[in-house]
Short mmCIF file of C-alpha atoms and ligand atoms in Angstrom, two decimals:
data_model
loop_
_atom_site.label_atom_id
_atom_site.label_comp_id
_atom_site.label_asym_id
_atom_site.label_seq_id
_atom_site.Cartn_x
_atom_site.Cartn_y
_atom_site.Cartn_z
CA MET A 1 51.17 -2.32 -50.74
CA LYS A 2 49.18 -1.94 -53.86
CA CYS A 3 47.02 1.20 -54.12
CA LEU A 4 44.60 2.18 -56.96
CA VAL A 5 43.52 5.79 -57.35
CA TYR A 6 40.24 6.54 -59.03
CA VAL A 7 40.72 9.83 -60.93
CA GLU A 8 37.58 11.40 -61.56
CA THR A 9 37.08 13.73 -64.55
CA HIS A 10 35.08 16.95 -65.21
CA GLU A 11 34.32 17.85 -68.86
CA GLY A 12 36.96 15.37 -69.77
CA LYS A 13 39.87 16.59 -67.53
CA ALA A 14 41.27 15.04 -64.55
CA GLN A 15 40.16 16.62 -61.37
CA GLY A 16 42.68 18.23 -59.18
CA GLY A 17 41.50 16.58 -56.02
CA SER A 18 41.89 13.15 -57.50
CA LEU A 19 45.46 13.87 -58.76
CA GLU A 20 46.37 14.96 -55.14
CA LEU A 21 45.70 11.46 -54.04
CA LEU A 22 48.60 10.30 -56.16
CA THR A 23 50.70 12.11 -53.57
CA ALA A 24 48.90 10.03 -50.84
CA ALA A 25 49.21 6.81 -52.65
CA ALA A 26 52.98 7.27 -53.35
CA GLY A 27 53.41 7.19 -49.51
CA LEU A 28 51.65 3.68 -49.35
CA GLY A 29 53.44 1.72 -52.05
CA GLU A 30 52.87 0.77 -55.65
CA VAL A 31 50.48 2.99 -57.45
CA LYS A 32 48.19 2.53 -60.34
CA ALA A 33 45.39 5.01 -61.45
CA VAL A 34 42.05 4.35 -63.07
CA VAL A 35 40.08 6.76 -65.28
CA LEU A 36 36.73 6.20 -66.95
CA GLY A 37 35.94 7.57 -70.31
CA SER A 38 38.52 10.15 -70.96
CA ARG A 39 41.81 9.49 -72.93
CA GLU A 40 42.78 13.15 -72.18
CA ALA A 41 42.33 12.76 -68.40
CA ALA A 42 44.08 9.42 -68.48
CA GLU A 43 47.21 11.05 -70.18
CA GLN A 44 47.06 13.80 -68.00
CA THR A 45 47.32 11.54 -65.07
CA ALA A 46 50.02 9.31 -66.61
CA ALA A 47 52.17 12.54 -66.81
CA TYR A 48 52.58 12.29 -63.09
CA GLY A 49 54.41 9.01 -63.74
CA VAL A 50 51.73 6.41 -62.89
CA ASP A 51 50.33 3.84 -64.96
CA VAL A 52 46.62 4.18 -65.90
CA LEU A 53 43.89 2.00 -66.69
CA LEU A 54 41.44 3.47 -68.98
CA ALA A 55 38.06 2.15 -69.17
CA GLY A 56 34.97 3.07 -71.10
CA GLU A 57 32.71 6.08 -70.29
CA ALA A 58 30.07 5.50 -67.46
CA CYS A 59 26.61 6.81 -68.30
CA CYS A 60 25.58 6.72 -64.63
CA PRO A 61 26.41 5.66 -60.93
CA ASP A 62 25.40 2.01 -61.78
CA ALA A 63 27.75 1.79 -64.72
CA ALA A 64 30.70 3.38 -63.10
CA THR A 65 30.21 1.02 -60.01
CA ALA A 66 30.25 -2.03 -62.53
CA LEU A 67 33.25 -0.81 -64.29
CA LEU A 68 35.16 -0.24 -61.22
CA GLU A 69 33.91 -3.39 -59.56
CA HIS A 70 35.46 -5.36 -62.38
CA ILE A 71 38.71 -3.35 -62.62
CA ILE A 72 39.38 -3.66 -58.80
CA GLY A 73 38.53 -7.23 -58.78
CA GLU A 74 41.19 -7.82 -61.48
CA GLU A 75 43.77 -5.53 -59.92
CA LYS A 76 43.22 -6.69 -56.28
CA PRO A 77 44.75 -3.53 -54.63
CA GLN A 78 44.81 -3.30 -50.80
CA VAL A 79 43.81 0.21 -50.88
CA VAL A 80 41.54 2.30 -53.22
CA LEU A 81 41.64 6.03 -52.78
CA MET A 82 38.92 8.41 -54.15
CA ASN A 83 38.47 12.26 -53.96
CA ALA A 84 35.55 12.91 -51.54
CA THR A 85 33.20 14.24 -54.09
CA LEU A 86 29.46 13.39 -54.07
CA ALA A 87 29.89 10.88 -56.73
CA ALA A 88 32.72 9.17 -54.91
CA LYS A 89 30.89 9.21 -51.72
CA ASP A 90 28.25 7.31 -53.40
CA LEU A 91 30.59 4.86 -55.35
CA ALA A 92 33.14 4.11 -52.57
CA PRO A 93 30.67 2.27 -50.03
CA ARG A 94 28.85 0.59 -52.85
CA LEU A 95 32.06 -1.04 -53.90
CA ALA A 96 33.29 -1.81 -50.52
CA HIS A 97 29.90 -3.68 -49.98
CA ARG A 98 30.13 -5.54 -53.27
CA LEU A 99 33.88 -6.48 -52.87
CA GLY A 100 33.62 -7.19 -49.12
CA GLY A 101 36.00 -4.31 -48.08
CA GLY A 102 35.66 -1.53 -45.57
CA CYS A 103 35.23 1.99 -46.16
CA VAL A 104 36.34 5.37 -44.69
CA THR A 105 34.67 8.65 -45.77
CA ASP A 106 36.07 12.21 -45.55
CA ALA A 107 39.66 11.11 -44.64
CA VAL A 108 42.22 13.98 -44.34
CA ALA A 109 45.35 11.95 -43.88
CA VAL A 110 46.40 8.46 -44.99
CA GLU A 111 49.44 6.83 -43.67
CA ALA A 112 51.32 3.47 -43.90
CA ASP A 113 51.21 1.72 -40.59
CA GLU A 114 53.36 -1.32 -39.61
CA ALA A 115 50.78 -2.78 -37.31
CA HIS A 116 47.67 -2.07 -39.41
CA GLY A 117 48.75 -1.53 -43.02
CA VAL A 118 47.05 1.58 -43.49
CA VAL A 119 45.65 4.26 -40.99
CA PHE A 120 43.21 6.97 -42.04
CA THR A 121 42.54 10.08 -40.21
CA ARG A 122 39.18 12.02 -40.25
CA PRO A 123 37.42 14.78 -38.38
CA ALA A 124 34.67 13.32 -36.13
CA TYR A 125 31.93 14.75 -33.85
CA GLY A 126 31.51 18.08 -35.89
CA GLY A 127 35.29 18.40 -36.27
CA THR A 128 36.06 18.52 -32.61
CA VAL A 129 38.30 15.51 -32.66
CA LEU A 130 40.28 13.74 -35.39
CA GLU A 131 39.90 9.93 -35.35
CA ARG A 132 42.25 7.40 -36.79
CA LEU A 133 40.92 4.37 -38.33
CA ALA A 134 42.36 1.20 -39.61
CA LEU A 135 40.19 -1.28 -41.46
CA THR A 136 40.57 -5.02 -40.64
CA SER A 137 39.09 -6.79 -43.59
CA ALA A 138 41.47 -8.63 -46.03
CA ALA A 139 39.53 -7.08 -49.07
CA PRO A 140 40.34 -3.64 -50.29
CA ALA A 141 40.07 -0.57 -48.06
CA PHE A 142 38.30 2.18 -49.73
CA ALA A 143 38.60 5.83 -48.69
CA THR A 144 37.28 9.05 -49.99
CA VAL A 145 39.76 11.81 -49.02
CA ARG A 146 39.13 15.43 -48.74
CA SER A 147 40.50 17.87 -51.53
CA GLY A 148 43.55 19.85 -50.38
CA SER A 149 44.69 17.06 -47.80
CA PHE A 150 47.74 16.33 -49.85
CA ALA A 151 50.01 18.52 -51.94
CA LYS A 152 49.72 18.22 -55.72
CA PRO A 153 52.21 15.70 -57.19
CA GLU A 154 55.25 16.85 -59.43
CA GLN A 155 55.01 15.91 -63.02
CA THR A 156 57.79 13.29 -63.13
CA GLY A 157 57.20 11.61 -66.61
CA ASN A 158 54.96 9.47 -68.54
CA GLY A 159 53.34 6.43 -67.30
CA ALA A 160 51.55 3.94 -69.68
CA VAL A 161 47.79 4.17 -70.45
CA THR A 162 46.31 0.80 -70.91
CA GLU A 163 42.78 0.74 -72.22
CA VAL A 164 40.61 -2.11 -70.65
CA ASP A 165 37.66 -3.31 -72.31
CA VAL A 166 35.00 -3.97 -69.89
CA ALA A 167 31.27 -4.56 -70.93
CA VAL A 168 28.45 -3.25 -68.39
CA ALA A 169 25.53 -5.83 -68.50
CA GLU A 170 22.25 -4.08 -69.16
CA ASP A 171 20.65 -5.32 -66.14
CA ALA A 172 23.35 -3.66 -63.94
CA ILE A 173 21.82 -0.41 -64.77
CA ARG A 174 18.89 0.07 -62.55
CA ALA A 175 18.91 4.03 -62.40
CA ARG A 176 19.63 6.12 -65.38
CA LEU A 177 20.65 9.77 -65.12
CA VAL A 178 18.00 11.88 -66.87
CA GLU A 179 19.28 15.35 -66.41
CA THR A 180 22.13 17.28 -64.58
CA VAL A 181 21.14 20.79 -63.23
CA THR A 182 23.97 22.93 -62.13
CA GLU A 183 23.20 24.88 -58.85
CA ILE A 184 24.34 28.48 -59.33
CA THR A 185 26.39 29.11 -56.17
CA GLU A 186 29.54 31.30 -55.65
CA MET A 187 32.36 29.35 -57.40
CA VAL A 188 35.53 29.72 -55.23
CA ASN A 189 38.35 27.54 -56.41
CA LEU A 190 40.41 27.53 -53.24
CA GLU A 191 41.50 23.79 -53.53
CA GLY A 192 42.98 24.47 -57.02
CA ALA A 193 44.70 27.85 -56.26
CA ASP A 194 48.51 28.20 -56.32
CA ILE A 195 48.20 31.18 -54.23
CA VAL A 196 45.87 31.63 -51.18
CA VAL A 197 45.79 34.89 -49.20
CA CYS A 198 43.60 34.27 -46.03
CA GLY A 199 42.27 36.73 -43.64
CA GLY A 200 41.52 36.31 -39.95
CA ARG A 201 39.73 38.14 -37.30
CA GLY A 202 43.01 40.38 -36.95
CA MET A 203 41.80 42.26 -39.95
CA GLY A 204 39.58 44.25 -37.83
CA ASP A 205 36.42 44.67 -39.94
CA ALA A 206 34.88 44.49 -43.51
CA GLN A 207 36.84 47.46 -44.73
CA GLY A 208 40.11 45.98 -43.19
CA PHE A 209 39.43 42.72 -44.95
CA LYS A 210 39.44 44.47 -48.30
CA LEU A 211 43.22 44.51 -47.98
CA VAL A 212 43.28 40.65 -48.05
CA GLU A 213 41.23 40.81 -51.43
CA GLU A 214 43.53 43.50 -52.75
CA LEU A 215 46.81 41.27 -51.84
CA ALA A 216 45.08 38.35 -53.47
CA ASP A 217 44.10 40.27 -56.53
CA VAL A 218 47.70 41.59 -57.20
CA LEU A 219 49.22 38.21 -56.84
CA GLY A 220 46.58 36.53 -58.86
CA GLY A 221 45.51 34.41 -55.97
CA VAL A 222 42.23 33.38 -54.12
CA VAL A 223 40.94 34.87 -50.97
CA GLY A 224 40.56 32.40 -47.99
CA ALA A 225 39.23 33.27 -44.45
CA THR A 226 38.98 31.89 -40.96
CA ARG A 227 35.72 31.20 -39.35
CA PRO A 228 35.37 34.37 -37.44
CA ALA A 229 35.96 36.43 -40.54
CA ILE A 230 33.06 34.66 -42.02
CA GLU A 231 30.88 35.00 -38.89
CA GLU A 232 31.54 38.52 -38.92
CA GLY A 233 30.11 38.91 -42.52
CA TRP A 234 33.31 40.06 -44.06
CA ILE A 235 33.16 37.40 -46.79
CA SER A 236 30.97 34.22 -47.82
CA ARG A 237 31.27 30.81 -46.25
CA ALA A 238 32.59 29.50 -49.56
CA HIS A 239 36.01 31.00 -48.55
CA GLN A 240 36.36 29.22 -45.27
CA ILE A 241 39.44 27.19 -44.71
CA GLY A 242 39.81 24.55 -42.03
CA GLN A 243 38.33 21.45 -40.46
CA SER A 244 34.81 22.66 -41.23
CA GLY A 245 35.65 24.46 -44.31
CA LYS A 246 38.00 23.76 -47.32
CA MET A 247 41.29 21.97 -47.27
CA VAL A 248 43.89 23.94 -49.47
CA ALA A 249 47.55 22.94 -50.62
CA PRO A 250 48.66 26.06 -52.73
CA LYS A 251 52.39 26.82 -53.43
CA LEU A 252 51.97 29.85 -51.26
CA TYR A 253 49.71 30.54 -48.31
CA ILE A 254 49.72 33.93 -46.74
CA ALA A 255 47.99 34.15 -43.52
CA CYS A 256 47.04 37.81 -42.34
CA GLY A 257 45.77 38.42 -38.77
CA VAL A 258 45.18 34.78 -38.16
CA PHE A 259 46.14 33.04 -34.97
CA GLY A 260 46.69 29.58 -36.41
CA ALA A 261 44.17 27.59 -34.40
CA MET A 262 44.36 23.77 -35.14
CA GLN A 263 40.78 23.78 -36.65
CA HIS A 264 42.14 26.47 -39.14
CA ILE A 265 45.52 25.47 -39.82
CA SER A 266 44.74 21.83 -40.27
CA GLY A 267 43.04 22.84 -43.61
CA ALA A 268 46.20 24.64 -44.95
CA MET A 269 49.10 22.41 -43.63
CA ALA A 270 49.70 20.86 -46.93
CA SER A 271 50.73 24.43 -48.39
CA LYS A 272 54.21 24.34 -49.69
CA TYR A 273 55.15 27.79 -48.21
CA ILE A 274 53.56 29.61 -45.32
CA VAL A 275 53.86 33.42 -44.73
CA ALA A 276 52.25 34.79 -41.68
CA ILE A 277 51.55 38.27 -40.58
CA ASN A 278 50.48 38.84 -37.03
CA LYS A 279 51.18 41.48 -34.38
CA ASP A 280 51.46 38.88 -31.71
CA GLU A 281 54.79 37.11 -31.79
CA ALA A 282 53.48 34.34 -29.66
CA ALA A 283 50.55 33.45 -32.02
CA SER A 284 50.54 29.72 -33.16
CA ILE A 285 50.62 30.60 -36.79
CA PHE A 286 54.38 31.21 -36.32
CA ASP A 287 55.00 27.58 -35.32
CA VAL A 288 54.03 26.50 -38.77
CA ALA A 289 55.11 29.36 -40.95
CA ASP A 290 58.13 29.48 -43.10
CA VAL A 291 58.41 33.12 -43.08
CA GLY A 292 56.73 35.07 -40.13
CA ILE A 293 56.32 39.00 -40.08
CA VAL A 294 55.55 40.38 -36.66
CA GLY A 295 53.51 43.43 -37.14
CA ASP A 296 50.07 45.24 -37.86
CA VAL A 297 48.40 43.84 -41.03
CA HIS A 298 47.03 47.40 -41.61
CA GLU A 299 50.56 48.59 -42.03
CA ILE A 300 52.04 45.66 -43.77
CA LEU A 301 49.63 44.62 -46.29
CA PRO A 302 49.59 48.11 -48.03
CA LEU A 303 53.27 47.93 -48.16
CA MET A 304 53.24 44.49 -49.81
CA ILE A 305 50.73 45.41 -52.22
CA GLU A 306 52.41 48.56 -53.30
CA GLU A 307 55.57 46.74 -53.59
CA ILE A 308 54.12 43.97 -55.92
CA ARG A 309 52.43 46.62 -57.99
CA LYS A 310 55.80 48.39 -58.51
CA ARG A 311 57.50 45.18 -59.65
CA LYS A 312 54.63 43.96 -61.89
CA ALA A 313 54.64 47.42 -63.66
C1 FAD B 1 34.39 22.26 -34.23
C2 FAD B 1 35.09 23.53 -34.57
C3 FAD B 1 35.47 23.68 -35.84
C4 FAD B 1 36.12 24.67 -36.39
N1 FAD B 1 36.51 24.91 -37.78
C5 FAD B 1 37.02 25.96 -38.08
C6 FAD B 1 37.44 26.11 -39.49
O1 FAD B 1 37.11 25.35 -40.41
N2 FAD B 1 38.17 27.38 -39.86
C7 FAD B 1 38.56 28.14 -39.01
O2 FAD B 1 39.31 28.96 -39.33
N3 FAD B 1 38.26 28.10 -37.62
C8 FAD B 1 37.47 26.96 -37.25
N4 FAD B 1 37.12 26.97 -35.98
C9 FAD B 1 37.46 28.11 -35.09
C10 FAD B 1 38.82 28.03 -34.54
O3 FAD B 1 38.98 27.25 -33.29
C11 FAD B 1 39.45 29.44 -34.15
O4 FAD B 1 38.53 30.08 -33.30
C12 FAD B 1 39.55 30.41 -35.46
O5 FAD B 1 40.24 29.81 -36.49
C13 FAD B 1 40.38 31.51 -35.18
O6 FAD B 1 40.12 32.53 -36.15
P1 FAD B 1 41.26 33.95 -36.17
O7 FAD B 1 42.66 33.27 -36.29
O8 FAD B 1 40.74 34.63 -37.43
O9 FAD B 1 40.90 34.61 -34.89
P2 FAD B 1 41.59 34.84 -33.54
O10 FAD B 1 41.83 33.59 -32.83
O11 FAD B 1 40.76 35.80 -32.80
O12 FAD B 1 42.99 35.50 -34.04
C14 FAD B 1 43.16 36.82 -34.61
C15 FAD B 1 44.59 36.90 -34.67
O13 FAD B 1 44.90 38.11 -35.35
C16 FAD B 1 45.96 38.93 -34.71
N5 FAD B 1 45.84 40.35 -34.82
C17 FAD B 1 44.78 41.05 -34.35
N6 FAD B 1 44.81 42.32 -34.81
C18 FAD B 1 45.94 42.29 -35.67
C19 FAD B 1 46.49 43.36 -36.40
N7 FAD B 1 46.22 44.57 -36.51
N8 FAD B 1 47.68 43.04 -37.21
C20 FAD B 1 48.14 41.59 -37.14
N9 FAD B 1 47.58 40.70 -36.30
C21 FAD B 1 46.57 40.88 -35.75
C22 FAD B 1 45.85 38.50 -33.19
O14 FAD B 1 47.22 38.67 -32.60
C23 FAD B 1 45.28 37.02 -33.31
O15 FAD B 1 46.44 36.11 -33.31
C24 FAD B 1 36.49 25.80 -35.34
C25 FAD B 1 36.23 25.57 -34.03
C26 FAD B 1 35.62 24.48 -33.61
C27 FAD B 1 35.24 24.42 -32.14
#
């Protein structure tokens, strides 16, 4: 199966969430990537061992649509994957409509399937169920995939970067981007973190939750939280991990006082190594943990913090 990954860029660099899609695509078959306007991002992507098509810069969504429509029309992939950013949620359905394909938004899993070619999984009904979708049209299946749904790929070597010369017709641009205003909100880069320390209701109160922040700090990691910890007001919603929060795929995920409910752990399943600390040995988090510590977080976290500080000194 031919799969094309659209790698979005930010300030000339390939976005981490787009690069994760190379892992998803590798599970489907032959992979190529497409980058618009940044040689640096194209070379960054090629370092993961995939061939990259580099087209010109898109000044606005209409131009990006025209460029990608041309490239996808030439390449004829069966599947086109995009990171579920706001821009991609705009692009994917436009392209699907123009090329006569189907479109799935907000997927959290993408698998090859003997009967249907490819099956996409995504949360539905406010995250209470996961639905599995297959597209029936012969044209490309487009999907936007949530960041953190797949682990980051390994840098396996250099793919080729090929420049493609596509002109965008003047009348293809019907709306121009006049100004970009950056909203000032709390920036929490959970999706790009190598280490995530997550606190749950088991941290007890706001004071107890500070141990999670301290452990993340000594490890150089980012703080995550379960929904109850957020609802209690111990930390802001930007830190929520799970079905209705963020999807993460760090190298190390430390769950502290977290039960491991499906709605939470589905957002952290792509983590490479999971350490869980919980006083209840029957807690579900131990079913997915690589290392489980049965004990009280208020005793174990201070010991971990002290030991890590000593080793770093
Ligand atoms: C539609 C929907 C969407 C949802 N989306 C999300 C989501 O995105 N993210 C999310 O996190 N949840 C989500 N939830 C909620 C989810 O179902 C769970 O209720 C939630 O994840 C539980 O959080 P918790 O593990 O912190 O709390 P609990 O389930 O209360 O677990 C706390 C754990 O801490 C342990 N503990 C207590 N004290 C200590 C101690 N001193 N030391 C060690 N361990 C201790 C307990 O043994 C227990 O296992 C969603 C629910 C629904 C219905």
